[in-house]
């Protein structure tokens, strides 16, 4: 007999308990109740977010970049373990991003490592071989020992797992802000390549088809991890440590090879990785999708611990496992392949047509559940939560740039030094050098760095193609906090801008929506508006949303009992395509005397810039200037300029503004620049021109002999927002005839700041 | 030449090696699984690729040396055949006793992946004999790459031209600042006394394809092909 109290202890609401009794027509036993508690957790059911997620564009739309071309979406959001888009007539890319925030807050090494493992399983469970990874990280105050511990643990966890698994990390982003002190964010992205028509689906059907559990043995780790991810982090969270899983990249590598082999040989009906909620989730989702049922004998499950209860087996989140529904008659071939890779492969049940999941343990029926009732889109609850505009939102609008004194001439060297030694601007070298960025010999950005990762597409037979994937992850949480709708639009557009600057065409996005507690109406207002922003930006860019992840409850209760959510952080992972490798474009200036042009509209704006927020110390200002039409225009013109081979480099302006962007473009070849603030920008303050973060601006360098041709091309295309601001030099960073910082000192600060903190 | 690339559980640079040998250099390549006990006939060079064989659990390369394929590789080396271990492959060859010395944890205690510069040392080994440039930009990617051997061994190896590469700066200066992992004498690669078994931590296969904008590593393959006998 279970009660409402038991249900509440498991994280269910009283009305949810009643609903379960209605579905079953009886009182659930403890095992059954546990199954609902994880399946109906936010993490698995998206119960508080799905209504908004459904408003996002899922299908192909007209693209502003290539006329008459639409993205071929082969697996829409929610259909499979990851999104799938066509990149040529015979190849497709599976890609997705996922969070592992709460585990990483408690146990940074394993939390981050298993995040990497989980996202890669989502890719290869579809039959795609992962070829590139990215990650996005958020940490608090790096002068605190705990933050250092979290950062070091997370980076080592990502590195140890990804390096051994053998997939390169090709891009990423990291921000620091006090709001992430207790609750860091760890989002991992992976992309893989598969031949069209050779994908696997997460589905079960066909009465009598055998069900196998493959990969690692099942233990007590990660039990109720999905529920743990669906509540606030508090000082009691350490008691949840068993909810954190333990990763083994070696097992995952073997599982990858064996899984791709059984898919390639067409031995299976379907396959799903066991991530959140383990056996119960994979059996329920596969059965529900195929309108089938299963009989499972839990006694057959290989265990790594004795005396496991049925509910523990159903909920265990032990890593590196898959559920495989085989084609009847092909069992021996499957067993042989797993034998070759020295992995467990055990038949634990078979498919039925009852649409029910029957679990037996020690000869007894321990759970009898309708598969459909457990899953999103089936019986799982859907809620509309209350929204309230937070008070701070209107107050930000009172910000007046004129209240911020303009810097004097002798302030500029101080600002320059500050920016290069600012944690949100300096090089992430200390982090990315711990990741294998080159395995696969396909990362084309190692010697030609760009705003996005560029990865050569090889055919599954190992031949190079003419194409590359171009990918970026972006989200400035400060902007989203200042204005969730516009901030989220900026996140989408910045990721697209980065893809475009590297030479790619934006195709589709995956998103990782990191927010606070959805039962807080102000947090929910942020969430709803951010989703609206993503929708608008994706429609303008023609990039459908093919999946992602929602992570709520990223907040902390301090000693005074105040709930402090993190900045709303809807991280965007943009997938783009470079259809011809000759369009690959670097962010680095190529040679002295090349002309530097600034494309896009300039504004008298310093709002939410690193300069204002961290140098001046003014935390209350609106989102930087942003206009979606201008954004599309500047991306489109750079996209076309690259295809006309008229530019030497392209780099977008982001954190730190123009001055930092110019320096970043100079570092690789130890070049310099000489620029002037144009006379016709007299209404724009000097600090706004050099350090402002008004959006939709890109610097490009052009060979002097192409000047006329270049400018004519812009005019022919009715693009008028361009300024020649200067040229590339062999040394020195010169702005309005002044050198604020020696270029070698800037580079040293840029490269060594992060390491010096640690 | 006929190359064989050995795949251990956890190898992850095997396909990269096959790609360079087959697609970039047009050589014959066969991939074999570690459970094989014989090498294909006519094998000229066995490549032991990088990765994390057996997860690098216990100690890098320590378990792989007991794989069923190892006696065949040892016999091939004994017959004077070529064997080339890269990164984890180098670690396996030292564990198996086919190369002298050992590879310890980097002195930074961290895994490091980046481009480094190497300067070739041996004029006798086929792998380095035809290298004309003073320095080669080739990436490393390892956590256990600190080369160690006792002084007598190092001296003997130096005298016999068994040191293949040393870490250096862009101009070829062999300095402590450009030693990425604390290797003795900045050693990045060595070979056997007969100059036919090679081991190196840097990954030449990652710097061999034009598309990646760095082909310094390709020169090593070309040197081997040119001096193959």
Short mmCIF file of C-alpha atoms in Angstrom, two decimals, chain A residues 163-164 166 248 250 253-254 339-342 430 433-441 444 447-448 462-464, chain B residues 9-12 16 19 23 33 35 52 54-55 57 110-115 137 139 205-206 211-214:
data_model
loop_
_atom_site.label_atom_id
_atom_site.label_comp_id
_atom_site.label_asym_id
_atom_site.label_seq_id
_atom_site.Cartn_x
_atom_site.Cartn_y
_atom_site.Cartn_z
CA UNK A 163 39.60 12.01 -24.78
CA UNK A 164 39.37 8.30 -24.09
CA UNK A 166 37.95 9.52 -28.93
CA UNK A 248 33.58 4.61 -17.80
CA UNK A 250 36.37 2.70 -22.08
CA UNK A 253 33.98 3.24 -26.63
CA UNK A 254 33.35 -0.52 -26.84
CA UNK A 339 31.29 -11.08 -27.32
CA UNK A 340 33.93 -9.72 -29.68
CA UNK A 341 33.91 -6.41 -27.78
CA UNK A 342 33.86 -8.19 -24.39
CA UNK A 430 43.99 26.33 -19.96
CA UNK A 433 44.29 22.16 -24.08
CA UNK A 434 43.06 19.46 -21.70
CA UNK A 435 40.63 18.26 -24.35
CA UNK A 436 41.68 16.24 -27.36
CA UNK A 437 40.70 18.62 -30.14
CA UNK A 438 42.30 16.72 -33.00
CA UNK A 439 41.41 13.03 -32.83
CA UNK A 440 39.61 12.06 -36.00
CA UNK A 441 41.95 14.30 -38.04
CA UNK A 444 39.97 22.11 -39.62
CA UNK A 447 45.63 25.89 -37.66
CA UNK A 448 42.89 28.18 -38.97
CA UNK A 462 36.57 6.91 -44.38
CA UNK A 463 36.91 9.18 -47.39
CA UNK A 464 37.06 12.97 -47.13
CA UNK B 9 39.82 -2.19 -27.33
CA UNK B 10 40.03 1.54 -26.66
CA UNK B 11 42.26 2.44 -29.63
CA UNK B 12 40.89 5.63 -31.14
CA UNK B 16 43.06 8.28 -38.52
CA UNK B 19 42.95 7.49 -43.50
CA UNK B 23 43.74 8.28 -48.66
CA UNK B 33 41.81 -6.77 -34.25
CA UNK B 35 42.42 -10.96 -30.85
CA UNK B 52 43.32 4.48 -24.58
CA UNK B 54 41.88 -0.97 -22.11
CA UNK B 55 40.96 2.50 -20.90
CA UNK B 57 43.42 1.46 -16.58
CA UNK B 110 47.40 17.25 -16.87
CA UNK B 111 46.48 15.84 -20.24
CA UNK B 112 47.78 18.20 -22.94
CA UNK B 113 46.64 18.53 -26.54
CA UNK B 114 48.37 21.15 -28.68
CA UNK B 115 50.79 21.71 -31.53
CA UNK B 137 55.04 21.24 -36.14
CA UNK B 139 50.51 17.89 -32.26
CA UNK B 205 48.93 11.40 -38.66
CA UNK B 206 47.21 14.50 -37.30
CA UNK B 211 42.86 20.07 -45.52
CA UNK B 212 44.10 20.63 -41.96
CA UNK B 213 46.57 23.31 -43.12
CA UNK B 214 49.62 21.50 -41.70
#
